[in-house]
PDB file of C-alpha atoms in Angstrom:
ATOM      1  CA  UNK A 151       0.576 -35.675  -2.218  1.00  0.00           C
ATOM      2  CA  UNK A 152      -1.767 -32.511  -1.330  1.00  0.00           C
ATOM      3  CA  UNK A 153      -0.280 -30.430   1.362  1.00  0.00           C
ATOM      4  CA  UNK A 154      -1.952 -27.941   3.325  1.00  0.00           C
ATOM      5  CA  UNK A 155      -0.843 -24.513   4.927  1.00  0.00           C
ATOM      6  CA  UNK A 156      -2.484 -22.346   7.635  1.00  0.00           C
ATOM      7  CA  UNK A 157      -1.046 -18.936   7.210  1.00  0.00           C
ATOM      8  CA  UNK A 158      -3.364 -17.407   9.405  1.00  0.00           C
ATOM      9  CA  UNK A 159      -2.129 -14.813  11.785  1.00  0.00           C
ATOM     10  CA  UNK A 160       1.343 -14.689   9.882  1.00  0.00           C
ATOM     11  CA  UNK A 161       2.678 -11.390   7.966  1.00  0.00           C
ATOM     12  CA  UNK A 162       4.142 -10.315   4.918  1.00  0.00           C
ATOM     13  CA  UNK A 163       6.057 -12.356   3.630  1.00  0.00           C
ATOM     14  CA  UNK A 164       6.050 -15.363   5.958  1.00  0.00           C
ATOM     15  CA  UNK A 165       3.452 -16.781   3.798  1.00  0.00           C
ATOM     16  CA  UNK A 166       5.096 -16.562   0.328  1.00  0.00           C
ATOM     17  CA  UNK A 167       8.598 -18.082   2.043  1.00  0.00           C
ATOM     18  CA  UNK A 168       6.595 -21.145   3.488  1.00  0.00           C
ATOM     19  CA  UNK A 169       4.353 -21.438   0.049  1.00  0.00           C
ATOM     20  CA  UNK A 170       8.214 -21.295  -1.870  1.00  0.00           C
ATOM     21  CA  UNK A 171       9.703 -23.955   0.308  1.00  0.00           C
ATOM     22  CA  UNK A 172       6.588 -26.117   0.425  1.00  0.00           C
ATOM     23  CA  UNK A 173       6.837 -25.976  -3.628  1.00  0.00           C
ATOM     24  CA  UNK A 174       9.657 -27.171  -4.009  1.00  0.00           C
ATOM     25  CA  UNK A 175       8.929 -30.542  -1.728  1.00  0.00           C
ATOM     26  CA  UNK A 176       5.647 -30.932  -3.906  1.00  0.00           C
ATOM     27  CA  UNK A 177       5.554 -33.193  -7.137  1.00  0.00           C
ATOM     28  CA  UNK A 178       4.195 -32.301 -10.038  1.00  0.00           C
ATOM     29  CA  UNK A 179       0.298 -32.751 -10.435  1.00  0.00           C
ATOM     30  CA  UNK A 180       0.518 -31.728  -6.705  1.00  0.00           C
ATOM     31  CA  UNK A 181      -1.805 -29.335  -5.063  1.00  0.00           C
ATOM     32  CA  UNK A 182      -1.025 -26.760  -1.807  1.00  0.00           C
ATOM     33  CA  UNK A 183      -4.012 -25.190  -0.374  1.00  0.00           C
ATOM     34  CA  UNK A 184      -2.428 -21.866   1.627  1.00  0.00           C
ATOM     35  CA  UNK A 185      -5.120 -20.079   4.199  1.00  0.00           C
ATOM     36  CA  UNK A 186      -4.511 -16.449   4.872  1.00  0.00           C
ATOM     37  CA  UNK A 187      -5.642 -13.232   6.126  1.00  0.00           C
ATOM     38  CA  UNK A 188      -2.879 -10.913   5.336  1.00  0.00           C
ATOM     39  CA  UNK A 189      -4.033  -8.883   2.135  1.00  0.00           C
ATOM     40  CA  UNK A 190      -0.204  -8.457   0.595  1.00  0.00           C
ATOM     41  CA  UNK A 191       0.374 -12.012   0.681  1.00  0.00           C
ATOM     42  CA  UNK A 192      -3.027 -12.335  -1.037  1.00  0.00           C
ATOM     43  CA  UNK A 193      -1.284 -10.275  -4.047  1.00  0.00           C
ATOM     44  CA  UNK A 194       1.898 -11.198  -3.700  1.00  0.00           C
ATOM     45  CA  UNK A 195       1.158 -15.426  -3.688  1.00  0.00           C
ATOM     46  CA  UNK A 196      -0.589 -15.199  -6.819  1.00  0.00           C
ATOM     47  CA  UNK A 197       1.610 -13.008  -8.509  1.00  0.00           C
ATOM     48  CA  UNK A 198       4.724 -15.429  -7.890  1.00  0.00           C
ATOM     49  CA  UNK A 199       2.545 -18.727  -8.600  1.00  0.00           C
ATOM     50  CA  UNK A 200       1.437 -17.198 -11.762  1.00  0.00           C
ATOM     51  CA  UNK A 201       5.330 -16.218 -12.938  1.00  0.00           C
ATOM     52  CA  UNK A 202       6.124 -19.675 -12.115  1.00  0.00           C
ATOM     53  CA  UNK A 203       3.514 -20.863 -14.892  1.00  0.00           C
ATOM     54  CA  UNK A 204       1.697 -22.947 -11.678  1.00  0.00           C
ATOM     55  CA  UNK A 205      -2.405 -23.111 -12.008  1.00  0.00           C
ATOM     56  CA  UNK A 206      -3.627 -20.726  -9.180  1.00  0.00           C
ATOM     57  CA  UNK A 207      -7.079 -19.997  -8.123  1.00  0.00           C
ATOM     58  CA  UNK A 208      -8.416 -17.860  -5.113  1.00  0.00           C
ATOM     59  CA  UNK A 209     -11.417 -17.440  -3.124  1.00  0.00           C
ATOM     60  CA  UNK A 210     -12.877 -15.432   0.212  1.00  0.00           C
ATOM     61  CA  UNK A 211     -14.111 -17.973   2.338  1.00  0.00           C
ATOM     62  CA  UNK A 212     -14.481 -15.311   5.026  1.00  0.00           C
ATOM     63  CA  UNK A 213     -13.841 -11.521   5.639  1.00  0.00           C
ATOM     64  CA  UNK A 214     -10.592 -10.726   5.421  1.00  0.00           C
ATOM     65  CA  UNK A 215      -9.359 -14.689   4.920  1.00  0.00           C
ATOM     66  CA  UNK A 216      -8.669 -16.425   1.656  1.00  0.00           C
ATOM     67  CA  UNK A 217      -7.437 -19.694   0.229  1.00  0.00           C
ATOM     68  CA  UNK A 218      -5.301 -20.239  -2.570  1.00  0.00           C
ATOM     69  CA  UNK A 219      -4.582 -23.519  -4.566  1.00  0.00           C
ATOM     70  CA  UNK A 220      -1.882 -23.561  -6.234  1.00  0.00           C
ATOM     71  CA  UNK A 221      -1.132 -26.620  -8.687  1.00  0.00           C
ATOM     72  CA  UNK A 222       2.289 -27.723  -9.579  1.00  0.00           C
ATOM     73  CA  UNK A 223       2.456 -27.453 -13.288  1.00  0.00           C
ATOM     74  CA  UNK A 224       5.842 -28.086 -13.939  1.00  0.00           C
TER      75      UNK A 224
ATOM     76  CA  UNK B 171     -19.658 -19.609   5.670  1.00  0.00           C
ATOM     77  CA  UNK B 172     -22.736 -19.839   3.541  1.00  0.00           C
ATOM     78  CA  UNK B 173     -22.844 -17.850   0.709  1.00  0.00           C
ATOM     79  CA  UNK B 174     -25.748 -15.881   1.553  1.00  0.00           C
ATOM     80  CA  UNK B 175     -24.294 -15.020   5.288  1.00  0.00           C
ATOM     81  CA  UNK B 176     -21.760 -13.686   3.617  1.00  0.00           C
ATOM     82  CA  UNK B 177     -23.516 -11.570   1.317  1.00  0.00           C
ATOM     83  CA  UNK B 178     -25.530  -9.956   4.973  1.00  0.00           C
ATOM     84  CA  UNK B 179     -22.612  -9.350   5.997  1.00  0.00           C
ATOM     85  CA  UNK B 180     -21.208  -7.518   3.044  1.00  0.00           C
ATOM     86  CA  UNK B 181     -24.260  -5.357   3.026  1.00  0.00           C
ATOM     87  CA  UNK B 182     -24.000  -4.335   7.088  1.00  0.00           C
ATOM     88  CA  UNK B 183     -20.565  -3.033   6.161  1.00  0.00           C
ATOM     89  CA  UNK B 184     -21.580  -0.964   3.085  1.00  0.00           C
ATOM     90  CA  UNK B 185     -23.900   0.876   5.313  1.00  0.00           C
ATOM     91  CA  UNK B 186     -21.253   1.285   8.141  1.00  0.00           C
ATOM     92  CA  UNK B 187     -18.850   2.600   5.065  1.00  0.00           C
ATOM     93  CA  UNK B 188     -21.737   5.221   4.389  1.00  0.00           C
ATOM     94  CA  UNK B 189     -21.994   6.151   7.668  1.00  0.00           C
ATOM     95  CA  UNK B 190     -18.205   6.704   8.209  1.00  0.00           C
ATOM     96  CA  UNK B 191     -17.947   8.662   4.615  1.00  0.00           C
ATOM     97  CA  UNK B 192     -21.132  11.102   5.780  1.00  0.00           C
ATOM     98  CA  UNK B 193     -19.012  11.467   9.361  1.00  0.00           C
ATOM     99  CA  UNK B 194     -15.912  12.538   7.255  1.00  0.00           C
ATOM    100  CA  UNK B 195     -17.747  15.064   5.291  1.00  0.00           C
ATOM    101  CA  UNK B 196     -19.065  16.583   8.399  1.00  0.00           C
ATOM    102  CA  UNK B 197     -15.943  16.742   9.792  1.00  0.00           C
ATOM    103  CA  UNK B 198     -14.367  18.386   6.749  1.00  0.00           C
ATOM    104  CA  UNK B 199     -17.390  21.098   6.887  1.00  0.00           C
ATOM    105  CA  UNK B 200     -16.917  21.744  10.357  1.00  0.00           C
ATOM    106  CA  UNK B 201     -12.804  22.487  10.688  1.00  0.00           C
ATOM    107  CA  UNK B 202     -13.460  24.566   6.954  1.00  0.00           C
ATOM    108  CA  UNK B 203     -16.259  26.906   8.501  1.00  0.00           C
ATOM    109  CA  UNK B 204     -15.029  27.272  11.970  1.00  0.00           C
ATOM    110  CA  UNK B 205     -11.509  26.198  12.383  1.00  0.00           C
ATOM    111  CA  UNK B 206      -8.995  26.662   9.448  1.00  0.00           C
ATOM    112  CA  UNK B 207      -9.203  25.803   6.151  1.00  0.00           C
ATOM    113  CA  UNK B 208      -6.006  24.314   6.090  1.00  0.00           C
ATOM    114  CA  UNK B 209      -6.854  21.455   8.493  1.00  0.00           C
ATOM    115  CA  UNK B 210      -9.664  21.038   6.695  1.00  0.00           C
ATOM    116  CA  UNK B 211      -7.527  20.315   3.187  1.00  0.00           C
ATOM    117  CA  UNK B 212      -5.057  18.322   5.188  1.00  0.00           C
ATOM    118  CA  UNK B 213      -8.087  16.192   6.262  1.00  0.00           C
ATOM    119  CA  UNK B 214      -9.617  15.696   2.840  1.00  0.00           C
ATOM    120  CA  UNK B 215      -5.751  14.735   1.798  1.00  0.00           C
ATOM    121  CA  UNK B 216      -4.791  12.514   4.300  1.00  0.00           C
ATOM    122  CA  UNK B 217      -8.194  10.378   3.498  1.00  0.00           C
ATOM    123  CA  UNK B 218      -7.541  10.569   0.067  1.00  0.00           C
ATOM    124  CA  UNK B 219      -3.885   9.248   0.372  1.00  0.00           C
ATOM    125  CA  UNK B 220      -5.195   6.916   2.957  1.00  0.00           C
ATOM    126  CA  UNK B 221      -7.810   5.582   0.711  1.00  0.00           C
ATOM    127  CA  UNK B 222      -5.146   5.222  -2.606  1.00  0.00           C
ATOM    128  CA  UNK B 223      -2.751   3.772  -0.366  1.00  0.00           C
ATOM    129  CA  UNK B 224      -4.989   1.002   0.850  1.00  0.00           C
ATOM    130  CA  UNK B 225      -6.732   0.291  -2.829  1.00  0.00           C
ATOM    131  CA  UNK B 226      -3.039   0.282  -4.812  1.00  0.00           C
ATOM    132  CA  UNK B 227      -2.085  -2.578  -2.026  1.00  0.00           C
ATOM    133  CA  UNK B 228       1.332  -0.326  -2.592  1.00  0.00           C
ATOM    134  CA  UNK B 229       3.445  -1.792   0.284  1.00  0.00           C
ATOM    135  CA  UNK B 230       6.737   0.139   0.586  1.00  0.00           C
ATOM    136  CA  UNK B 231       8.478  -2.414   2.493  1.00  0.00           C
ATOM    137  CA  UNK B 232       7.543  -5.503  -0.272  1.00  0.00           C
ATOM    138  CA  UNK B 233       8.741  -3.040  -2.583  1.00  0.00           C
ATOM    139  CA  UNK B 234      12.543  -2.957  -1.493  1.00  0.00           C
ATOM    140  CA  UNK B 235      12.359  -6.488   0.165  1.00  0.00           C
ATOM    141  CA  UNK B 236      10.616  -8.847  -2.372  1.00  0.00           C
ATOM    142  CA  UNK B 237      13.320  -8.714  -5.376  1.00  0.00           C
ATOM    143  CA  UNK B 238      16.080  -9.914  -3.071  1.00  0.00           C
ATOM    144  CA  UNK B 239      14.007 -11.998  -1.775  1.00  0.00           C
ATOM    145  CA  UNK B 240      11.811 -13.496  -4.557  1.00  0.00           C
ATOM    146  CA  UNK B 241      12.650 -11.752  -7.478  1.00  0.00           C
ATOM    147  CA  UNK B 242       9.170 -10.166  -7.529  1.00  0.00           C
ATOM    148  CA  UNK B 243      10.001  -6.242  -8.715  1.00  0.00           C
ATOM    149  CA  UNK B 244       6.179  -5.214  -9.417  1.00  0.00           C
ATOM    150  CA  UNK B 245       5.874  -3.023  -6.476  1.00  0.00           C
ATOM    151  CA  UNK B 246       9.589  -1.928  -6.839  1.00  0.00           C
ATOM    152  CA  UNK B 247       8.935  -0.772 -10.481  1.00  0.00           C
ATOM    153  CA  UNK B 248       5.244   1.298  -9.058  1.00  0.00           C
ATOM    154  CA  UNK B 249       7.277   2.839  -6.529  1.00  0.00           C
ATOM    155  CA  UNK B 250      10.039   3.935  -9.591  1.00  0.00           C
ATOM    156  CA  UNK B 251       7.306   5.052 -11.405  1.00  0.00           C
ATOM    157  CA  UNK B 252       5.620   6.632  -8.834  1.00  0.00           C
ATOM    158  CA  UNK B 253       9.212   8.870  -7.932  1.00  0.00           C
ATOM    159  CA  UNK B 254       9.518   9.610 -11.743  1.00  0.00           C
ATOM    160  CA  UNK B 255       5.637  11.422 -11.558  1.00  0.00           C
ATOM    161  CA  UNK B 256       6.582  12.875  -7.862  1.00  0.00           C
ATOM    162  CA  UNK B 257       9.890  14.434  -9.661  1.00  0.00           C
ATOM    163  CA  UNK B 258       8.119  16.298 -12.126  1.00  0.00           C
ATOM    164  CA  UNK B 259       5.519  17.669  -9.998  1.00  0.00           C
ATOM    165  CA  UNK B 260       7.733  18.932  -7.057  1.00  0.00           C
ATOM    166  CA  UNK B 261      10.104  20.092  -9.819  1.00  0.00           C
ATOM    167  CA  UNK B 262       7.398  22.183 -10.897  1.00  0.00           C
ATOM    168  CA  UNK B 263       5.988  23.437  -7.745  1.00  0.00           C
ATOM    169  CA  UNK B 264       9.845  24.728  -7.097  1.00  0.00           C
ATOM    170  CA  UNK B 265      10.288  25.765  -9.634  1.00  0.00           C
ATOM    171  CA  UNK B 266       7.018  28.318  -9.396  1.00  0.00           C
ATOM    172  CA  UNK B 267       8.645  28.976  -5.709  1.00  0.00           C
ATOM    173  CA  UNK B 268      11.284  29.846  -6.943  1.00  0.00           C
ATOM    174  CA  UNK B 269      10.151  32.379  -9.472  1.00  0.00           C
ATOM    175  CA  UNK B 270       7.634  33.752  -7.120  1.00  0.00           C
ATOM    176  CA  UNK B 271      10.841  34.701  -4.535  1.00  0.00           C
ATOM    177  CA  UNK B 272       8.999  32.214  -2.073  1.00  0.00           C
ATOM    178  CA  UNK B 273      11.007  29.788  -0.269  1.00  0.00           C
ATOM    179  CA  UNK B 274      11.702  26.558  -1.978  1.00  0.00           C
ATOM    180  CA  UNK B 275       9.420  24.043  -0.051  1.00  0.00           C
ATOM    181  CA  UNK B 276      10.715  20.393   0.715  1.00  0.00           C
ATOM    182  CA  UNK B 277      12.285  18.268   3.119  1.00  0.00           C
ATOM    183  CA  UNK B 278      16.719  18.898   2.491  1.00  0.00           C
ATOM    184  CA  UNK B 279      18.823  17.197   4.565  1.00  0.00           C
ATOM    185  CA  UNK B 280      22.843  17.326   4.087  1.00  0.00           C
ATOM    186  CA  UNK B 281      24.194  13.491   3.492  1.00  0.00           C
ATOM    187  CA  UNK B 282      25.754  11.939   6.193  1.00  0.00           C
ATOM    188  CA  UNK B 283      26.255   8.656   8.140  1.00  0.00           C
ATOM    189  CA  UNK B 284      22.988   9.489   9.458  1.00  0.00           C
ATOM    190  CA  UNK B 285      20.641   8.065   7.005  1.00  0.00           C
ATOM    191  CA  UNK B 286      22.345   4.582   6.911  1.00  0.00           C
ATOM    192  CA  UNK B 287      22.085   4.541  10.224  1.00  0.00           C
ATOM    193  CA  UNK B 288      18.471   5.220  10.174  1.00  0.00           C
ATOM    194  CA  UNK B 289      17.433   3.652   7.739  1.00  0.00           C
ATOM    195  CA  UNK B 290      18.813   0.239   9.160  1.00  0.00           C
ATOM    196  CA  UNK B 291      17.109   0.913  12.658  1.00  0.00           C
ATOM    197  CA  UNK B 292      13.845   1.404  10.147  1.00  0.00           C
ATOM    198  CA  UNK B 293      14.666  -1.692   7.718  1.00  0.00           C
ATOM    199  CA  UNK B 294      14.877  -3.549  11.240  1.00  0.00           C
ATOM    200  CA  UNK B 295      11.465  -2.564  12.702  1.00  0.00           C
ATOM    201  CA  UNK B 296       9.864  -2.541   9.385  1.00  0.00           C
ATOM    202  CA  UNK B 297      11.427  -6.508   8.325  1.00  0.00           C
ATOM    203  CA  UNK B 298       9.920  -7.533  12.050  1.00  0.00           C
ATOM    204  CA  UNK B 299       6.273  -5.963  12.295  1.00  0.00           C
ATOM    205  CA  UNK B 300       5.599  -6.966   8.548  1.00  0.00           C
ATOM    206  CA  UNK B 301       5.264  -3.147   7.316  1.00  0.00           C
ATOM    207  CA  UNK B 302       6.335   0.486   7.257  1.00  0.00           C
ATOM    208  CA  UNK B 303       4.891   3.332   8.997  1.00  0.00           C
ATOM    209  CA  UNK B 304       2.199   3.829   6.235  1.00  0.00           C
ATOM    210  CA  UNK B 305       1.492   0.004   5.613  1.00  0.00           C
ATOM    211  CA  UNK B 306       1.500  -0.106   9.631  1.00  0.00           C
ATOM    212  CA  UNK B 307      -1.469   2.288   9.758  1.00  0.00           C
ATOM    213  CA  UNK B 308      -3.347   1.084   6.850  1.00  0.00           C
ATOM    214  CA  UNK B 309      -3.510  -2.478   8.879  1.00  0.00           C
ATOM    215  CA  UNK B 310      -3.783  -1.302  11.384  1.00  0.00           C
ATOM    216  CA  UNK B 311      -7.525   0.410   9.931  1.00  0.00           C
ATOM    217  CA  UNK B 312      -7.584  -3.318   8.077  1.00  0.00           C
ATOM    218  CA  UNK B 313      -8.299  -4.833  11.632  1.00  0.00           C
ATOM    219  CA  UNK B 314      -4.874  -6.689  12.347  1.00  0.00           C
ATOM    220  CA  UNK B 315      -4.627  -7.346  15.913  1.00  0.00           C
ATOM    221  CA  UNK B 316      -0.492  -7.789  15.329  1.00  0.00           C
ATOM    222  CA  UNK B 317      -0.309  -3.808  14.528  1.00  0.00           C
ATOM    223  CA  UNK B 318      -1.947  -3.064  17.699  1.00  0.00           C
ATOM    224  CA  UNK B 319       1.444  -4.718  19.281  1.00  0.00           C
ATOM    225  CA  UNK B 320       3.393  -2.417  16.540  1.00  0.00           C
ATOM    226  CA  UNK B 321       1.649   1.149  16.457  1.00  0.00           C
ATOM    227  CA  UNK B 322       2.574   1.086  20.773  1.00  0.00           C
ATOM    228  CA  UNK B 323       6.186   0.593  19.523  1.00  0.00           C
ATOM    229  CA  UNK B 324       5.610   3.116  16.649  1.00  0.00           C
ATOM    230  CA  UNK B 325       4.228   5.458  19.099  1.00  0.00           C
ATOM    231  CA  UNK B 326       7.011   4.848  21.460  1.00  0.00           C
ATOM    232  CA  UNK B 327      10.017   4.769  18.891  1.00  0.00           C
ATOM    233  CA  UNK B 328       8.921   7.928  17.606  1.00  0.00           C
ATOM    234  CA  UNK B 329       8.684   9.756  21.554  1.00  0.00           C
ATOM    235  CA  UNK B 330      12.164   8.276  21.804  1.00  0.00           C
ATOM    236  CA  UNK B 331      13.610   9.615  18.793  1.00  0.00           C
ATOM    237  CA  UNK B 332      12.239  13.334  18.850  1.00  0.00           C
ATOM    238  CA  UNK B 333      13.874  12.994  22.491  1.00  0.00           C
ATOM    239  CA  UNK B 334      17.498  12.072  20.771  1.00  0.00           C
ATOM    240  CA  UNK B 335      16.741  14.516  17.605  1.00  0.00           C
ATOM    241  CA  UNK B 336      19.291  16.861  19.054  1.00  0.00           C
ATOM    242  CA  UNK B 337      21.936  14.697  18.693  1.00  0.00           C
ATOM    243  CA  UNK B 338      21.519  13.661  15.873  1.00  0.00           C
ATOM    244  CA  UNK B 339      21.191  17.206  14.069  1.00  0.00           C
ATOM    245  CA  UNK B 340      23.744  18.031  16.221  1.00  0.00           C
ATOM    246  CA  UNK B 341      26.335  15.586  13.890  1.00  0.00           C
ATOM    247  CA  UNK B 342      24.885  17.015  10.579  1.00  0.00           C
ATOM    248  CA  UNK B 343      24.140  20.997  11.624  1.00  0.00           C
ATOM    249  CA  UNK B 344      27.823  22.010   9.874  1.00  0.00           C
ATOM    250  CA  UNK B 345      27.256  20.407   6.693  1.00  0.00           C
ATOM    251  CA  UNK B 346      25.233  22.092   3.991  1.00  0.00           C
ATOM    252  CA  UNK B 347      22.447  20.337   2.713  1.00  0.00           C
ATOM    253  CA  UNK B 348      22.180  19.905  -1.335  1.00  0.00           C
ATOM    254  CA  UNK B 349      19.473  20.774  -4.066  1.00  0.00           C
ATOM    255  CA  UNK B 350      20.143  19.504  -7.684  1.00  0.00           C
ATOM    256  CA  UNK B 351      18.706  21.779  -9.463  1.00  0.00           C
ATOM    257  CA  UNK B 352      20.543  25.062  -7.983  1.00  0.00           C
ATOM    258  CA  UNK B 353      23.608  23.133  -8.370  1.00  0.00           C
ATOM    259  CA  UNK B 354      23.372  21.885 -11.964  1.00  0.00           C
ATOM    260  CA  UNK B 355      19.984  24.126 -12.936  1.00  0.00           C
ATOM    261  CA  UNK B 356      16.445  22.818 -13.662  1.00  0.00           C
ATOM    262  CA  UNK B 357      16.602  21.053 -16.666  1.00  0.00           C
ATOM    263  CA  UNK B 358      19.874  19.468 -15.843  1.00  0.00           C
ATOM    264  CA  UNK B 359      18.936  18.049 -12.572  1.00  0.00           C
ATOM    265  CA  UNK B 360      15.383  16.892 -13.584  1.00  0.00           C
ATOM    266  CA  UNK B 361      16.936  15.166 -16.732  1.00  0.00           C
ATOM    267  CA  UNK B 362      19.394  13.511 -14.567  1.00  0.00           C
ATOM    268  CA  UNK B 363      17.428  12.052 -11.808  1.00  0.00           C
ATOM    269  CA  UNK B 364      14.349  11.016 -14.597  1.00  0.00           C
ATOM    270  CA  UNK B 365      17.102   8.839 -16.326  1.00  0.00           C
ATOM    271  CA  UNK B 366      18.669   7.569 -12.890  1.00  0.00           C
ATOM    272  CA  UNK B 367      14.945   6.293 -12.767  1.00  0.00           C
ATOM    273  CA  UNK B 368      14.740   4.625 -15.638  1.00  0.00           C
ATOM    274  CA  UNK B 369      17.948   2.967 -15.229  1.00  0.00           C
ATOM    275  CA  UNK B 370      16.562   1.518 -11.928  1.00  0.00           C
ATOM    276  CA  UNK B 371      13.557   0.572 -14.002  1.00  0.00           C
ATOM    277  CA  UNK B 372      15.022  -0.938 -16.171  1.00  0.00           C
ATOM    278  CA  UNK B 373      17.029  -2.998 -13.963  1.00  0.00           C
ATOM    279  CA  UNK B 374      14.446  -4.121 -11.667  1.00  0.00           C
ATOM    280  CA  UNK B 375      12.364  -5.573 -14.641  1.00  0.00           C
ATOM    281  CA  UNK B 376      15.531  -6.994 -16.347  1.00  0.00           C
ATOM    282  CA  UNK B 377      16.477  -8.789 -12.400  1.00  0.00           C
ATOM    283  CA  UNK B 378      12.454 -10.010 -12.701  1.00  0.00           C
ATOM    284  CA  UNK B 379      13.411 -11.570 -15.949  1.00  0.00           C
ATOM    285  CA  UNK B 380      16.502 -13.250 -14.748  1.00  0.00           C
ATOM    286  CA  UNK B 381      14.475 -14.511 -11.864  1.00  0.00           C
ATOM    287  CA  UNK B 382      11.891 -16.548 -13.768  1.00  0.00           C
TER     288      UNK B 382
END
């Protein structure tokens, strides 16, 4: 099942702890869409998802406010 | 959003960026003709640090925090890399000091229980407001409302611990403080604290590896 996660509001690196822990719960074929506005956790999300071998993909939907799929590959 | 509401928007703050970047040229002109020129270059500096600071996304704290806690040594390794480049270039400008008879310019501080201490009461504030005092500032300028809450205690710690500065010199004022290269000599220091470097390198992108 898809899961969602508002990050909004939350600093480095609350984000990348709850996007870890919600990983792990996910299946594989899952998706987690993660919303956030801190810019280090819009670095350092990818970066881990993409060492992990998951499928990422990012986009602005506002200033200063992104969301990230991630895909659980394996 | 729409797309194209977006784009507006983008445009509005390219001109604001302009206006901001003729403001800071002014300023520079103004403290280099009638104040000092030194303010003037530690203007110019601080933006440019500001501005390479903010663009590298370098974040000091992620850089000692993320390995242990996700394995993720990127930053760690920049900031290695970064002391490596930093080593040679103070070593030279020391070293020309030092031939010139000038005194040697730098921050030395004798070791002591001091800088544990410190640097826990740091690690502490940092690990809670989500960045150090440079990352602090930077979001600060970013527009995050939460480093409003953290500059006042910023401002405040920092009041309260030029008030207790006596003390604390007062524990490390017998001790001498050391610098490498009068104790071993130029090349000797410099070759030792490159390789420490390395080492730590090397380490952090062999723990990445074990990691993932």
């Amino acid at each position: 099942m898809d899961k969602y996660l508002d990050c909004t509001g939350e600093p480095c690196p609350l984000p990348l702890i709850k996007t870890e822990k919600e990983m792990n719960k996910l299946k594989i074929g899952d998706k987690l869409f993660i919303e956030l506005d801190h810019t280090c956790s819009m670095t350092n999300i990818p970066e881990w998802a993409r060492k992990k071998n998951y499928e990422v993909e990012t986009e602005e939907v506002d200033f200063g406010e992104w969301q990230i799929t991630i895909t659980k590959t394996n | 959003m729409k797309r194209q509401e977006f784009r507006q928007k983008s445009n509005w703050q390219l001109i604001f960026a302009l206006i901001i970047i003729i403001f800071s040229i002014y300023i520079y002109l103004y403290l280099n003709n009638s104040v000092e020129i030194n303010l003037a270059t530690s203007w110019a500096f601080g933006l440019i640090v500001g501005f390479i600071l903010q663009r590298s996304r370098i974040c000091f704290t992620a850089a000692l925090r993320d390995p242990f806690l996700f394995g993720l040594t990127k930053l760690s390794r920049a900031l290695i890399l970064s002391t490596i480049i930093i080593t040679i270039g103070f070593a030279y400008i020391q070293y020309q000091q030092q031939l010139g008879g000038l005194p040697i310019e730098g921050k030395f501080v004798p070791l002591g229980w001091h800088i544990p201490i410190g640097a826990f009461i740091f690690g502490l504030g940092a690990a809670v407001s989500g960045g150090c005092a440079s990352g602090t500032l930077i979001r600060l300028g970013e527009g995050y409302k939460l480093q409003w809450i953290v500059i006042v205690g910023f401002i405040a710690g920092s009041v309260h611990g030029s008030y207790d500065a006596s003390f604390w010199y007062q524990l490390i004022r017998s001790q001498k403080s050391t610098h490498l290269p009068q104790l071993l000599g130029w090349g000797n220091a410099l070759a030792l604290q490159i390789i420490f470097l390395l080492l730590l390198y090397l380490l952090s992108y062999w723990w990445e590896k074990h990691k993932f």
